Coordinates of N, CA, C and O in Angstrom, one line a residue:
M163 N 20.6 21.9 12.7 CA 20.3 21.7 11.4 C 19.5 20.3 11.3 O 19.7 19.4 11.9
R164 N 18.4 20.6 10.6 CA 17.3 19.4 10.4 C 17.1 19.1 9.0 O 17.6 19.5 8.1
F165 N 16.6 17.8 8.9 CA 16.2 17.2 7.6 C 14.7 17.5 7.6 O 14.1 17.7 8.4
Y166 N 14.3 17.6 6.3 CA 12.8 17.5 6.0 C 12.5 16.8 4.7 O 13.2 16.8 3.9
L167 N 11.5 16.3 4.8 CA 11.0 15.1 3.6 C 9.9 15.8 2.8 O 8.9 16.2 3.5
I168 N 9.9 15.7 1.5 CA 8.9 16.0 0.5 C 8.5 14.6 0.0 O 9.4 14.5 -0.9
S169 N 7.5 14.0 0.1 CA 7.2 12.7 -0.3 C 6.1 12.4 -1.2 O 5.2 13.2 -1.0
D170 N 5.9 11.7 -1.9 CA 4.9 11.4 -2.8 C 3.9 10.2 -2.1 O 2.9 9.8 -2.7
N171 N 4.3 9.3 -1.1 CA 3.6 8.6 -0.4 C 3.7 8.5 0.8 O 4.8 8.7 1.5
I172 N 2.6 7.9 1.7 CA 2.6 8.1 3.2 C 3.5 6.9 3.7 O 4.0 7.3 5.0
D173 N 4.0 6.1 3.0 CA 4.8 5.0 3.5 C 6.4 5.3 3.8 O 6.9 5.2 5.0
T174 N 6.8 6.3 2.8 CA 8.1 7.0 3.0 C 8.0 7.9 4.0 O 9.0 8.0 4.9
Q175 N 6.7 8.6 4.2 CA 7.0 9.6 5.2 C 6.8 9.0 6.7 O 7.4 9.6 7.6
I176 N 6.3 7.9 6.8 CA 5.9 7.3 8.0 C 7.4 6.6 8.4 O 7.8 6.8 9.6
G177 N 8.1 6.0 7.5 CA 9.5 5.3 7.9 C 10.5 6.6 8.1 O 11.1 6.4 9.1
M178 N 10.4 7.8 7.3 CA 11.3 8.8 7.9 C 10.9 9.4 9.2 O 11.5 9.6 9.9
R179 N 9.5 9.4 9.5 CA 9.0 10.0 10.9 C 9.7 8.9 11.8 O 9.9 9.5 13.0
L180 N 9.7 7.5 11.8 CA 10.0 6.8 12.6 C 11.6 7.1 13.1 O 12.4 6.9 14.1
A181 N 12.3 7.6 11.9 CA 13.9 8.4 12.4 C 13.9 9.7 12.7 O 15.0 10.2 12.7
G182 N 12.8 10.3 12.9 CA 12.7 11.6 13.6 C 12.6 12.7 12.4 O 12.9 13.9 12.7
I183 N 12.6 12.6 11.1 CA 12.6 13.4 9.9 C 11.1 13.7 9.7 O 10.3 12.8 9.2
E184 N 10.8 14.9 10.1 CA 9.4 15.5 9.6 C 9.3 15.8 8.1 O 10.2 16.0 7.4
G185 N 8.0 15.7 7.7 CA 7.9 16.0 6.4 C 6.5 16.2 5.7 O 5.4 16.0 6.6
V186 N 6.0 16.0 4.3 CA 4.8 16.1 4.0 C 4.4 15.0 2.9 O 5.8 14.8 2.2
V187 N 3.3 14.9 2.6 CA 3.2 14.1 1.4 C 2.4 15.0 0.4 O 1.2 15.6 0.8
V188 N 2.9 15.1 -0.9 CA 2.3 15.8 -2.0 C 2.1 15.1 -3.2 O 2.9 14.2 -3.3
H189 N 1.3 15.4 -4.1 CA 1.0 14.7 -5.5 C 1.2 15.5 -6.8 O 1.4 14.9 -7.7
Q190 N 0.9 16.8 -6.6 CA 1.0 17.6 -7.8 C 2.2 18.5 -7.9 O 2.8 18.7 -6.8
P191 N 2.4 18.8 -8.9 CA 3.8 19.8 -9.3 C 3.6 21.0 -8.6 O 4.6 21.6 -7.8
E192 N 2.5 21.5 -8.5 CA 2.3 22.8 -7.8 C 2.3 22.8 -6.3 O 3.0 23.5 -5.5
E193 N 2.1 21.6 -5.6 CA 2.2 21.2 -4.2 C 3.8 21.3 -3.9 O 4.2 21.6 -2.8
V194 N 4.4 20.6 -4.8 CA 5.9 20.5 -4.6 C 6.4 21.9 -4.6 O 7.6 22.2 -3.7
V195 N 6.1 22.8 -5.6 CA 6.8 24.0 -5.8 C 6.4 24.8 -4.6 O 7.1 25.6 -3.9
S196 N 5.2 24.8 -4.2 CA 4.8 25.5 -2.8 C 5.6 25.1 -1.7 O 5.7 25.8 -0.9
E197 N 5.7 23.9 -1.5 CA 6.5 23.2 -0.5 C 8.1 23.8 -0.3 O 8.4 24.1 0.5
L198 N 8.5 23.6 -1.7 CA 9.8 23.9 -1.7 C 10.1 25.6 -1.3 O 10.8 25.9 -0.8
N199 N 9.0 26.3 -1.9 CA 9.2 27.7 -1.4 C 9.1 27.9 -0.2 O 9.6 28.9 0.5
R200 N 8.2 27.3 0.5 CA 7.9 27.3 2.0 C 9.2 27.2 2.9 O 9.6 27.6 3.7
V201 N 9.8 26.0 2.3 CA 11.1 25.6 3.0 C 12.2 26.5 2.7 O 13.0 27.0 3.6
F202 N 12.3 27.2 1.6 CA 13.3 28.0 1.1 C 13.3 29.1 1.8 O 14.2 30.0 2.2
T203 N 12.1 29.6 1.9 CA 11.9 31.2 2.6 C 11.6 31.0 3.9 O 11.5 32.2 4.6
G204 N 11.1 30.0 4.6 CA 10.6 29.9 6.0 C 11.8 29.1 6.8 O 12.7 30.3 7.4
D205 N 11.6 28.2 7.3 CA 12.6 27.5 8.3 C 14.1 27.5 8.1 O 14.4 26.8 7.2
S206 N 14.7 28.5 8.6 CA 16.2 28.5 8.4 C 17.0 27.3 9.0 O 18.0 27.3 8.9
D207 N 16.3 26.6 10.1 CA 17.0 25.5 10.6 C 16.9 24.2 9.7 O 17.8 23.5 10.0
I208 N 16.5 24.1 8.5 CA 16.3 23.0 7.7 C 17.4 23.3 6.8 O 17.8 24.1 6.2
G209 N 18.2 22.0 6.8 CA 19.6 21.8 6.1 C 19.6 21.1 5.0 O 20.2 21.5 3.9
I210 N 18.8 20.0 4.9 CA 18.6 19.3 3.9 C 17.0 18.7 3.7 O 16.5 18.4 4.5
V211 N 16.7 18.9 2.6 CA 15.5 18.4 1.9 C 15.7 17.2 1.2 O 16.3 17.4 0.2
L212 N 14.9 16.3 1.9 CA 14.8 14.9 1.0 C 13.5 14.9 0.2 O 12.7 15.1 0.5
I213 N 13.7 14.6 -1.1 CA 12.5 14.5 -2.1 C 12.5 13.2 -2.9 O 13.7 12.7 -3.2
T214 N 11.5 12.7 -2.8 CA 11.4 11.3 -3.7 C 11.8 11.3 -5.2 O 11.2 12.4 -5.7
E215 N 12.1 10.2 -5.7 CA 12.3 10.2 -7.0 C 11.1 10.6 -7.9 O 11.1 11.3 -9.0
K216 N 9.9 10.2 -7.5 CA 8.8 10.3 -8.4 C 8.5 11.9 -8.4 O 8.0 12.3 -9.7
L217 N 8.8 12.8 -7.3 CA 8.3 13.8 -7.3 C 9.5 14.8 -8.1 O 8.9 15.6 -8.9
V218 N 10.6 14.3 -8.1 CA 11.5 14.9 -8.9 C 11.2 14.8 -10.4 O 11.5 15.7 -11.4
K219 N 10.7 13.7 -10.9 CA 10.2 13.4 -12.2 C 9.0 14.2 -12.6 O 8.9 14.7 -13.8
L220 N 8.2 14.6 -11.5 CA 7.2 15.4 -11.9 C 7.4 16.8 -12.5 O 6.8 17.5 -12.9
C221 N 8.5 17.6 -11.8 CA 9.0 18.7 -12.1 C 10.4 19.0 -12.1 O 11.0 19.7 -11.1
P222 N 11.0 18.3 -12.9 CA 12.4 18.2 -12.8 C 13.2 19.6 -13.0 O 14.4 20.0 -12.3
E223 N 12.5 20.4 -13.9 CA 13.3 21.8 -14.1 C 13.3 22.6 -13.0 O 14.2 23.1 -12.5
I224 N 12.2 22.7 -12.1 CA 12.2 23.3 -11.0 C 13.1 22.8 -9.9 O 13.8 23.7 -9.2
I225 N 13.1 21.6 -9.8 CA 14.0 20.9 -8.6 C 15.5 21.1 -8.9 O 16.2 21.7 -8.2
Y226 N 15.9 21.1 -10.2 CA 17.2 21.2 -10.6 C 17.5 22.8 -10.7 O 18.8 23.1 -10.1
D227 N 16.8 23.8 -10.9 CA 16.8 25.0 -10.7 C 17.2 25.3 -9.3 O 18.2 26.1 -9.0
Y228 N 16.4 24.9 -8.3 CA 16.6 25.2 -6.7 C 18.1 24.6 -6.5 O 18.8 25.1 -5.7
K229 N 18.4 23.3 -7.0 CA 19.7 22.7 -6.6 C 20.8 23.6 -7.0 O 21.9 23.7 -6.4
L230 N 20.7 24.2 -8.4 CA 21.8 24.9 -9.0 C 21.9 26.2 -8.5 O 23.0 26.9 -8.5
N231 N 20.7 26.9 -7.9 CA 21.0 28.4 -7.7 C 20.5 28.6 -6.2 O 20.8 29.8 -6.0
R232 N 20.3 27.7 -5.4 CA 20.2 28.0 -4.2 C 21.3 27.5 -3.3 O 21.6 26.2 -3.5
K233 N 21.8 28.1 -2.3 CA 22.8 27.4 -1.6 C 22.4 26.3 -0.6 O 23.0 25.4 -0.1
R234 N 21.1 26.9 0.1 CA 20.8 26.4 1.2 C 19.2 26.2 1.2 O 18.8 27.3 0.9
P235 N 18.4 25.1 1.7 CA 19.2 24.0 2.0 C 19.6 23.1 1.0 O 19.1 23.3 -0.3
L236 N 20.3 22.0 1.1 CA 20.7 21.0 0.0 C 19.3 20.0 -0.1 O 18.6 19.6 0.5
I237 N 19.1 19.7 -1.6 CA 17.9 19.1 -1.9 C 18.7 17.6 -2.2 O 19.8 17.6 -3.1
V238 N 18.3 16.6 -1.7 CA 18.8 15.2 -2.1 C 17.5 14.3 -2.4 O 16.6 14.2 -1.8
E239 N 17.8 13.7 -3.6 CA 16.6 13.0 -4.1 C 17.0 11.6 -3.6 O 17.9 11.1 -3.6
I240 N 16.0 11.0 -3.2 CA 15.9 9.6 -2.6 C 14.9 8.5 -3.4 O 13.8 9.0 -3.5
P241 N 15.2 7.4 -3.3 CA 14.2 6.3 -3.8 C 13.4 6.1 -2.8 O 13.2 6.3 -1.6
D242 N 12.2 5.6 -3.3 CA 11.3 5.0 -2.4 C 10.7 3.9 -2.8 O 11.6 3.3 -3.6
R243 N 9.6 3.4 -2.6 CA 9.2 1.9 -3.1 C 9.0 1.9 -4.6 O 8.9 0.7 -5.1
H244 N 8.8 3.1 -5.0 CA 8.6 2.9 -6.6 C 9.8 3.2 -7.4 O 9.9 3.5 -8.6
G245 N 11.0 3.4 -6.6 CA 12.3 3.8 -7.1 C 12.9 2.4 -7.8 O 12.2 1.5 -8.0
S246 N 14.2 2.8 -8.2 CA 14.8 1.7 -8.8 C 15.0 0.5 -7.8 O 15.1 0.6 -6.8
S247 N 15.1 -0.6 -8.4 CA 14.8 -1.9 -7.6 C 15.9 -2.0 -6.8 O 15.9 -2.6 -5.6
E248 N 17.2 -1.8 -7.2 CA 18.3 -2.1 -6.6 C 18.4 -1.3 -5.4 O 18.6 -1.9 -4.1
V249 N 18.1 0.2 -5.4 CA 18.1 0.8 -4.2 C 17.1 0.5 -3.2 O 17.2 0.5 -2.0
S250 N 15.9 0.2 -3.6 CA 14.5 -0.2 -3.1 C 15.0 -1.3 -2.2 O 14.5 -1.6 -1.0
E251 N 15.6 -2.3 -2.9 CA 15.8 -3.7 -2.1 C 16.9 -3.4 -1.0 O 16.8 -4.0 0.0
A252 N 17.9 -2.5 -1.4 CA 18.7 -2.3 -0.4 C 18.2 -1.5 0.8 O 18.6 -1.8 2.0
I253 N 17.4 -0.4 0.6 CA 16.5 0.2 1.9 C 15.8 -0.9 2.7 O 15.8 -0.8 3.8
A254 N 15.0 -1.8 2.0 CA 14.2 -2.9 2.6 C 15.2 -3.8 3.5 O 14.8 -4.0 4.6
R255 N 16.3 -3.9 2.9 CA 17.3 -4.9 3.8 C 17.8 -4.2 4.9 O 17.7 -4.8 6.0
Y256 N 18.0 -2.9 4.8 CA 18.6 -2.0 6.0 C 17.4 -1.9 7.1 O 17.8 -2.1 8.1
V257 N 16.2 -1.7 6.5 CA 15.1 -1.4 7.5 C 15.2 -2.9 8.3 O 14.8 -3.0 9.5
K258 N 15.0 -4.1 7.7 CA 14.9 -5.2 8.4 C 15.9 -5.5 9.2 O 15.5 -6.0 10.3
E259 N 17.1 -5.3 8.8 CA 18.3 -5.6 9.7 C 18.3 -4.6 11.0 O 18.6 -5.0 12.1
A260 N 18.0 -3.1 10.8 CA 18.0 -2.3 12.0 C 16.7 -2.5 12.8 O 16.8 -2.5 13.9
V261 N 15.5 -2.6 12.2 CA 14.4 -2.6 12.9 C 13.7 -4.0 13.1 O 12.8 -4.2 13.9
G262 N 14.0 -4.9 12.1 CA 13.3 -6.5 12.2 C 12.0 -6.4 11.5 O 11.2 -7.2 11.9
I263 N 11.7 -5.3 10.7 CA 10.5 -5.5 9.9 C 10.7 -5.5 8.5 O 11.7 -4.8 7.9
T264 N 10.1 -6.3 7.9 CA 10.0 -6.6 6.6 C 9.0 -5.8 5.8 O 7.8 -5.6 6.0
I265 N 9.6 -4.8 4.8 CA 8.7 -4.1 3.9 C 8.6 -4.3 2.6 O 9.5 -5.1 2.3

């Protein structure tokens, strides 16, 4: 079972890629829907889809429909640098402690 990232910015994608998680960067609601459809109908090895807060805010009805009506993969909303400040600060602190890089 693998993770997969749907992000709105390249920084999040690069950070996740360093952790071994592949994904895409999209910006439009249509792109989010297209990517979700591809994941849900395509690769059955993907067990968890990480999606950034900003993209969830772009098309919340569609995301929540997938969350409520599909069993697999699990969709998890994650903060990114545009997310809530407390969580963003915690992520930055964890990266600094783990890798030694300040973001």
